[in-house]
PDB file of C-alpha atoms in Angstrom:
ATOM      1  CA  ASP A   1      31.253   8.351-200.075  1.00 94.00           C
ATOM      2  CA  ILE A   2      30.612  11.410-202.225  1.00 97.00           C
ATOM      3  CA  GLN A   3      33.486  12.164-204.585  1.00 97.00           C
ATOM      4  CA  MET A   4      34.471  15.713-205.516  1.00 98.00           C
ATOM      5  CA  THR A   5      36.142  16.221-208.898  1.00 98.00           C
ATOM      6  CA  GLN A   6      37.861  19.489-209.759  1.00 98.00           C
ATOM      7  CA  SER A   7      38.947  20.800-213.108  1.00 97.00           C
ATOM      8  CA  PRO A   8      41.316  21.849-214.406  1.00 97.00           C
ATOM      9  CA  SER A   9      44.111  20.455-212.239  1.00 97.00           C
ATOM     10  CA  SER A  10      46.192  23.487-213.115  1.00 97.00           C
ATOM     11  CA  VAL A  11      45.716  26.766-214.932  1.00 97.00           C
ATOM     12  CA  SER A  12      48.211  29.384-216.098  1.00 96.00           C
ATOM     13  CA  ALA A  13      46.971  32.928-215.949  1.00 96.00           C
ATOM     14  CA  SER A  14      48.171  36.509-215.846  1.00 95.00           C
ATOM     15  CA  VAL A  15      47.477  39.248-213.347  1.00 96.00           C
ATOM     16  CA  GLY A  16      44.107  40.770-214.189  1.00 96.00           C
ATOM     17  CA  ASP A  17      42.742  37.631-215.834  1.00 97.00           C
ATOM     18  CA  ARG A  18      39.395  36.106-214.949  1.00 97.00           C
ATOM     19  CA  VAL A  19      39.848  32.550-213.693  1.00 98.00           C
ATOM     20  CA  THR A  20      37.133  29.928-213.281  1.00 98.00           C
ATOM     21  CA  ILE A  21      37.537  26.593-211.503  1.00 98.00           C
ATOM     22  CA  THR A  22      34.864  23.920-211.518  1.00 98.00           C
ATOM     23  CA  CYS A  23      33.954  21.239-209.018  1.00 98.00           C
ATOM     24  CA  ARG A  24      31.557  18.361-209.586  1.00 98.00           C
ATOM     25  CA  ALA A  25      30.036  16.176-206.880  1.00 98.00           C
ATOM     26  CA  SER A  26      29.285  12.512-207.559  1.00 97.00           C
ATOM     27  CA  GLN A  27      25.751  13.084-206.245  1.00 97.00           C
ATOM     28  CA  GLY A  28      23.639  16.077-205.333  1.00 97.00           C
ATOM     29  CA  ILE A  29      24.862  18.009-202.315  1.00 96.00           C
ATOM     30  CA  SER A  30      22.487  20.998-202.389  1.00 96.00           C
ATOM     31  CA  SER A  31      24.693  23.999-201.566  1.00 96.00           C
ATOM     32  CA  TRP A  32      26.988  22.237-199.103  1.00 97.00           C
ATOM     33  CA  LEU A  33      30.166  23.240-200.871  1.00 97.00           C
ATOM     34  CA  ALA A  34      33.165  25.251-199.696  1.00 98.00           C
ATOM     35  CA  TRP A  35      36.247  26.601-201.434  1.00 98.00           C
ATOM     36  CA  TYR A  36      39.675  26.950-199.829  1.00 98.00           C
ATOM     37  CA  GLN A  37      42.909  28.593-200.940  1.00 98.00           C
ATOM     38  CA  GLN A  38      46.223  27.078-199.926  1.00 98.00           C
ATOM     39  CA  LYS A  39      49.677  28.556-200.401  1.00 98.00           C
ATOM     40  CA  PRO A  40      52.847  26.450-200.116  1.00 96.00           C
ATOM     41  CA  GLY A  41      53.710  25.535-196.555  1.00 96.00           C
ATOM     42  CA  LYS A  42      50.545  27.108-195.177  1.00 98.00           C
ATOM     43  CA  ALA A  43      47.193  25.898-193.923  1.00 98.00           C
ATOM     44  CA  PRO A  44      44.164  26.240-196.186  1.00 98.00           C
ATOM     45  CA  LYS A  45      42.085  29.388-195.942  1.00 98.00           C
ATOM     46  CA  LEU A  46      38.293  29.389-196.223  1.00 98.00           C
ATOM     47  CA  LEU A  47      37.104  31.574-199.099  1.00 98.00           C
ATOM     48  CA  ILE A  48      33.525  30.543-199.851  1.00 98.00           C
ATOM     49  CA  TYR A  49      30.960  28.480-197.937  1.00 97.00           C
ATOM     50  CA  ALA A  50      27.434  27.384-198.772  1.00 96.00           C
ATOM     51  CA  ALA A  51      28.502  27.474-202.429  1.00 97.00           C
ATOM     52  CA  SER A  52      28.261  31.258-202.768  1.00 98.00           C
ATOM     53  CA  SER A  53      28.717  32.963-199.386  1.00 97.00           C
ATOM     54  CA  LEU A  54      31.901  34.954-199.017  1.00 98.00           C
ATOM     55  CA  GLN A  55      33.818  34.293-195.813  1.00 97.00           C
ATOM     56  CA  SER A  56      34.488  37.421-193.759  1.00 96.00           C
ATOM     57  CA  GLY A  57      37.612  39.263-194.854  1.00 96.00           C
ATOM     58  CA  VAL A  58      37.866  37.595-198.270  1.00 98.00           C
ATOM     59  CA  PRO A  59      38.119  40.024-201.211  1.00 98.00           C
ATOM     60  CA  SER A  60      35.020  40.423-203.348  1.00 98.00           C
ATOM     61  CA  ARG A  61      36.896  39.364-206.501  1.00 98.00           C
ATOM     62  CA  PHE A  62      36.264  35.808-205.282  1.00 98.00           C
ATOM     63  CA  SER A  63      32.812  34.415-205.954  1.00 98.00           C
ATOM     64  CA  GLY A  64      31.157  31.035-205.961  1.00 98.00           C
ATOM     65  CA  SER A  65      28.095  29.636-207.651  1.00 98.00           C
ATOM     66  CA  GLY A  66      26.231  26.407-208.252  1.00 98.00           C
ATOM     67  CA  SER A  67      24.068  23.878-206.486  1.00 97.00           C
ATOM     68  CA  GLY A  68      23.313  20.196-206.724  1.00 97.00           C
ATOM     69  CA  THR A  69      26.332  18.650-208.432  1.00 98.00           C
ATOM     70  CA  ASP A  70      28.076  21.458-210.335  1.00 98.00           C
ATOM     71  CA  PHE A  71      29.907  24.381-208.766  1.00 98.00           C
ATOM     72  CA  THR A  72      32.305  27.097-209.813  1.00 98.00           C
ATOM     73  CA  LEU A  73      34.812  29.382-208.142  1.00 98.00           C
ATOM     74  CA  THR A  74      35.569  32.575-210.046  1.00 98.00           C
ATOM     75  CA  ILE A  75      38.359  35.050-209.466  1.00 98.00           C
ATOM     76  CA  SER A  76      37.245  38.125-211.387  1.00 97.00           C
ATOM     77  CA  SER A  77      40.631  39.831-211.694  1.00 96.00           C
ATOM     78  CA  LEU A  78      43.598  37.745-210.635  1.00 97.00           C
ATOM     79  CA  GLN A  79      46.009  39.437-208.242  1.00 96.00           C
ATOM     80  CA  PRO A  80      49.628  38.431-207.489  1.00 94.00           C
ATOM     81  CA  GLU A  81      48.638  37.084-204.072  1.00 96.00           C
ATOM     82  CA  ASP A  82      46.037  34.761-205.647  1.00 97.00           C
ATOM     83  CA  PHE A  83      48.595  32.367-207.111  1.00 94.00           C
ATOM     84  CA  ALA A  84      47.922  29.288-205.017  1.00 97.00           C
ATOM     85  CA  THR A  85      46.135  25.950-205.017  1.00 98.00           C
ATOM     86  CA  TYR A  86      42.367  25.919-204.623  1.00 98.00           C
ATOM     87  CA  TYR A  87      40.284  23.076-203.203  1.00 98.00           C
ATOM     88  CA  CYS A  88      36.572  22.477-203.159  1.00 98.00           C
ATOM     89  CA  GLN A  89      35.150  20.592-200.205  1.00 98.00           C
ATOM     90  CA  LEU A  90      31.927  18.762-199.443  1.00 97.00           C
ATOM     91  CA  ALA A  91      30.429  20.053-196.197  1.00 96.00           C
ATOM     92  CA  ASN A  92      27.697  18.802-193.875  1.00 92.00           C
ATOM     93  CA  SER A  93      27.913  15.218-195.111  1.00 92.00           C
ATOM     94  CA  PHE A  94      30.334  12.765-193.592  1.00 94.00           C
ATOM     95  CA  PRO A  95      32.883  11.705-194.534  1.00 96.00           C
ATOM     96  CA  LEU A  96      33.897  15.153-195.682  1.00 97.00           C
ATOM     97  CA  THR A  97      35.789  15.009-198.948  1.00 98.00           C
ATOM     98  CA  PHE A  98      37.949  17.428-200.904  1.00 98.00           C
ATOM     99  CA  GLY A  99      38.515  17.877-204.586  1.00 98.00           C
ATOM    100  CA  GLY A 100      41.962  17.118-205.945  1.00 98.00           C
ATOM    101  CA  GLY A 101      42.951  20.765-206.141  1.00 98.00           C
ATOM    102  CA  THR A 102      43.577  23.328-208.876  1.00 98.00           C
ATOM    103  CA  LYS A 103      46.933  25.053-209.006  1.00 98.00           C
ATOM    104  CA  VAL A 104      46.771  28.608-210.335  1.00 98.00           C
ATOM    105  CA  GLU A 105      50.154  29.454-211.795  1.00 96.00           C
ATOM    106  CA  ILE A 106      51.694  32.563-213.266  1.00 87.00           C
ATOM    107  CA  LYS A 107      51.628  32.691-217.035  1.00 86.00           C
TER     108      LYS A 107
ATOM    109  CA  GLN B   1      42.248  36.501-181.700  1.00 96.00           C
ATOM    110  CA  VAL B   2      41.504  32.861-182.433  1.00 97.00           C
ATOM    111  CA  GLN B   3      44.621  30.706-182.666  1.00 98.00           C
ATOM    112  CA  LEU B   4      45.292  27.015-182.989  1.00 98.00           C
ATOM    113  CA  VAL B   5      48.909  26.129-182.233  1.00 98.00           C
ATOM    114  CA  GLN B   6      50.104  22.621-182.978  1.00 98.00           C
ATOM    115  CA  SER B   7      53.011  20.623-181.630  1.00 98.00           C
ATOM    116  CA  GLY B   8      56.257  20.259-183.523  1.00 98.00           C
ATOM    117  CA  ALA B   9      57.422  17.906-186.227  1.00 98.00           C
ATOM    118  CA  GLU B  10      57.863  14.223-185.445  1.00 98.00           C
ATOM    119  CA  VAL B  11      59.897  11.394-186.948  1.00 98.00           C
ATOM    120  CA  LYS B  12      58.645   7.910-186.179  1.00 98.00           C
ATOM    121  CA  LYS B  13      59.461   4.356-187.191  1.00 98.00           C
ATOM    122  CA  PRO B  14      56.888   2.129-188.844  1.00 98.00           C
ATOM    123  CA  GLY B  15      54.639   0.482-186.276  1.00 98.00           C
ATOM    124  CA  ALA B  16      55.072   3.272-183.730  1.00 98.00           C
ATOM    125  CA  SER B  17      52.460   5.790-182.597  1.00 98.00           C
ATOM    126  CA  VAL B  18      52.381   9.569-182.741  1.00 98.00           C
ATOM    127  CA  LYS B  19      50.286  12.061-180.790  1.00 98.00           C
ATOM    128  CA  VAL B  20      49.818  15.578-182.141  1.00 98.00           C
ATOM    129  CA  SER B  21      48.442  18.388-180.012  1.00 98.00           C
ATOM    130  CA  CYS B  22      46.417  21.444-180.973  1.00 98.00           C
ATOM    131  CA  LYS B  23      46.176  24.230-178.383  1.00 98.00           C
ATOM    132  CA  ALA B  24      43.302  26.647-178.830  1.00 98.00           C
ATOM    133  CA  SER B  25      43.123  30.233-177.651  1.00 98.00           C
ATOM    134  CA  GLY B  26      41.018  33.317-178.227  1.00 98.00           C
ATOM    135  CA  TYR B  27      37.630  31.613-177.997  1.00 97.00           C
ATOM    136  CA  THR B  28      35.658  29.193-175.834  1.00 97.00           C
ATOM    137  CA  PHE B  29      37.326  25.856-176.564  1.00 97.00           C
ATOM    138  CA  THR B  30      34.277  23.782-175.673  1.00 97.00           C
ATOM    139  CA  GLY B  31      32.037  25.766-177.993  1.00 96.00           C
ATOM    140  CA  TYR B  32      33.341  24.565-181.363  1.00 97.00           C
ATOM    141  CA  TYR B  33      34.120  21.171-182.861  1.00 97.00           C
ATOM    142  CA  ILE B  34      37.712  20.452-183.863  1.00 98.00           C
ATOM    143  CA  HIS B  35      38.520  18.471-187.002  1.00 98.00           C
ATOM    144  CA  TRP B  36      41.735  16.870-188.167  1.00 98.00           C
ATOM    145  CA  VAL B  37      42.827  16.931-191.805  1.00 98.00           C
ATOM    146  CA  ARG B  38      46.031  15.567-193.272  1.00 98.00           C
ATOM    147  CA  GLN B  39      48.023  16.236-196.432  1.00 98.00           C
ATOM    148  CA  ALA B  40      50.632  13.863-197.788  1.00 98.00           C
ATOM    149  CA  PRO B  41      53.633  15.494-199.509  1.00 97.00           C
ATOM    150  CA  GLY B  42      52.530  17.090-202.774  1.00 95.00           C
ATOM    151  CA  GLN B  43      49.025  15.687-202.392  1.00 97.00           C
ATOM    152  CA  GLY B  44      45.544  16.929-201.573  1.00 97.00           C
ATOM    153  CA  LEU B  45      43.611  17.238-198.331  1.00 98.00           C
ATOM    154  CA  GLU B  46      42.107  14.276-196.475  1.00 98.00           C
ATOM    155  CA  TRP B  47      39.588  14.589-193.635  1.00 98.00           C
ATOM    156  CA  MET B  48      40.266  12.280-190.699  1.00 98.00           C
ATOM    157  CA  GLY B  49      37.540  13.004-188.178  1.00 97.00           C
ATOM    158  CA  TRP B  50      36.185  15.357-185.558  1.00 97.00           C
ATOM    159  CA  ILE B  51      35.932  15.717-181.825  1.00 97.00           C
ATOM    160  CA  ASN B  52      33.369  17.643-179.829  1.00 97.00           C
ATOM    161  CA  PRO B  53      35.517  19.313-177.153  1.00 97.00           C
ATOM    162  CA  ASN B  54      32.502  19.747-174.896  1.00 96.00           C
ATOM    163  CA  SER B  55      31.331  16.129-174.744  1.00 96.00           C
ATOM    164  CA  GLY B  56      34.395  14.304-176.008  1.00 97.00           C
ATOM    165  CA  ASP B  57      32.291  12.628-178.705  1.00 97.00           C
ATOM    166  CA  THR B  58      34.218  11.680-181.824  1.00 97.00           C
ATOM    167  CA  ASN B  59      33.545  10.643-185.408  1.00 97.00           C
ATOM    168  CA  TYR B  60      36.292   9.134-187.532  1.00 98.00           C
ATOM    169  CA  ALA B  61      36.542   8.547-191.249  1.00 97.00           C
ATOM    170  CA  GLN B  62      36.113   4.843-191.961  1.00 97.00           C
ATOM    171  CA  LYS B  63      39.666   4.660-193.259  1.00 96.00           C
ATOM    172  CA  PHE B  64      41.094   5.649-189.860  1.00 97.00           C
ATOM    173  CA  GLN B  65      38.771   3.794-187.499  1.00 96.00           C
ATOM    174  CA  GLY B  66      40.713   1.580-185.137  1.00 96.00           C
ATOM    175  CA  ARG B  67      43.973   3.412-185.730  1.00 97.00           C
ATOM    176  CA  VAL B  68      43.177   7.032-184.867  1.00 98.00           C
ATOM    177  CA  THR B  69      42.097   8.378-181.490  1.00 98.00           C
ATOM    178  CA  MET B  70      41.011  11.968-180.889  1.00 98.00           C
ATOM    179  CA  THR B  71      40.885  13.302-177.346  1.00 98.00           C
ATOM    180  CA  ARG B  72      40.848  16.635-175.576  1.00 98.00           C
ATOM    181  CA  ASP B  73      41.837  18.246-172.290  1.00 98.00           C
ATOM    182  CA  THR B  74      39.427  21.083-171.589  1.00 98.00           C
ATOM    183  CA  SER B  75      41.533  22.343-168.653  1.00 98.00           C
ATOM    184  CA  ILE B  76      44.234  23.446-171.104  1.00 98.00           C
ATOM    185  CA  SER B  77      42.043  23.969-174.205  1.00 98.00           C
ATOM    186  CA  THR B  78      43.946  21.367-176.155  1.00 98.00           C
ATOM    187  CA  ALA B  79      42.850  18.712-178.616  1.00 98.00           C
ATOM    188  CA  TYR B  80      44.948  15.666-179.449  1.00 98.00           C
ATOM    189  CA  MET B  81      45.072  13.266-182.360  1.00 98.00           C
ATOM    190  CA  GLU B  82      46.947   9.986-182.039  1.00 98.00           C
ATOM    191  CA  VAL B  83      47.737   7.633-184.903  1.00 98.00           C
ATOM    192  CA  SER B  84      48.910   4.135-184.038  1.00 98.00           C
ATOM    193  CA  ARG B  85      50.610   1.415-186.105  1.00 98.00           C
ATOM    194  CA  LEU B  86      52.192   4.037-188.326  1.00 98.00           C
ATOM    195  CA  ARG B  87      53.048   3.184-191.927  1.00 98.00           C
ATOM    196  CA  SER B  88      55.160   5.019-194.453  1.00 97.00           C
ATOM    197  CA  ASP B  89      52.042   6.300-196.191  1.00 97.00           C
ATOM    198  CA  ASP B  90      51.063   8.114-192.982  1.00 98.00           C
ATOM    199  CA  THR B  91      53.855  10.581-193.721  1.00 98.00           C
ATOM    200  CA  ALA B  92      51.970  13.842-194.000  1.00 98.00           C
ATOM    201  CA  VAL B  93      51.285  17.250-192.543  1.00 98.00           C
ATOM    202  CA  TYR B  94      48.484  16.948-190.006  1.00 98.00           C
ATOM    203  CA  PHE B  95      46.247  19.981-189.451  1.00 98.00           C
ATOM    204  CA  CYS B  96      43.670  20.703-186.777  1.00 98.00           C
ATOM    205  CA  ALA B  97      40.852  23.002-187.828  1.00 98.00           C
ATOM    206  CA  ARG B  98      37.966  24.665-186.026  1.00 97.00           C
ATOM    207  CA  GLU B  99      34.351  24.565-187.088  1.00 96.00           C
ATOM    208  CA  ARG B 100      33.155  27.902-188.462  1.00 92.00           C
ATOM    209  CA  VAL B 101      30.028  27.889-186.305  1.00 90.00           C
ATOM    210  CA  ALA B 102      29.021  26.305-183.020  1.00 86.00           C
ATOM    211  CA  THR B 103      27.395  23.293-184.685  1.00 88.00           C
ATOM    212  CA  ILE B 104      28.765  20.546-186.879  1.00 89.00           C
ATOM    213  CA  THR B 105      28.848  21.619-190.529  1.00 92.00           C
ATOM    214  CA  GLY B 106      32.302  20.614-191.690  1.00 92.00           C
ATOM    215  CA  LEU B 107      33.355  24.171-192.533  1.00 94.00           C
ATOM    216  CA  PHE B 108      36.681  25.310-191.124  1.00 96.00           C
ATOM    217  CA  ASP B 109      37.477  28.958-190.442  1.00 95.00           C
ATOM    218  CA  TYR B 110      40.647  28.605-188.350  1.00 97.00           C
ATOM    219  CA  TRP B 111      43.462  26.132-188.855  1.00 98.00           C
ATOM    220  CA  GLY B 112      46.563  25.147-186.982  1.00 98.00           C
ATOM    221  CA  GLN B 113      49.923  25.668-188.652  1.00 98.00           C
ATOM    222  CA  GLY B 114      50.293  21.959-189.372  1.00 98.00           C
ATOM    223  CA  THR B 115      52.542  19.250-187.927  1.00 98.00           C
ATOM    224  CA  LEU B 116      54.779  17.213-190.204  1.00 98.00           C
ATOM    225  CA  VAL B 117      54.875  13.554-189.240  1.00 98.00           C
ATOM    226  CA  THR B 118      57.530  11.535-191.044  1.00 98.00           C
ATOM    227  CA  VAL B 119      57.401   7.747-190.870  1.00 98.00           C
ATOM    228  CA  SER B 120      60.672   6.176-191.860  1.00 97.00           C
ATOM    229  CA  SER B 121      62.790   3.234-190.829  1.00 95.00           C
TER     230      SER B 121
END
């Protein structure tokens, strides 16, 4: 199985900060990478698919990049509603696997 | 609008079975694969498998083979996921999720609200 490793596991940031989260795959996965946001008690929400494509309705302050084994999710200017846990996910290769999550907390 | 509505919370004893439902609305149920993902308390997300609502074909993660069964009833646009021989470490929130496109890619654009299954003696 392909393992997905996220870092950091948590980050403290202020409103307006630029936040970057990384995800590394244990082997090359081309651009088959998605990012989800999850708030407490809620289902995950798809933000980015195919490594860099913005899901419909997601604010443009979210962006994704990378291919092969190394990927990043960037929030260009953190907003109050962005405090949540973020997961990367391997797509199009089964079994699907998720990273361990990155909790974005208020500084 | 697309909605996936899951059944309510369950409390089960070890060794029992649980069946969670996921009722779809707002789109053609047979047109999109449904996946199941679970999340243990305070933990990350774990993919369990998928079902093709059109054909009934399934694919389970190795970890769950032999203990998980995914089915569907197209007449009521509902998918089901049953876990047998429950253990305490099956305590989790179980989510159904819809494929983003009408093929199998493992990208989920709509999710159910989650069903908490608690396994306790």
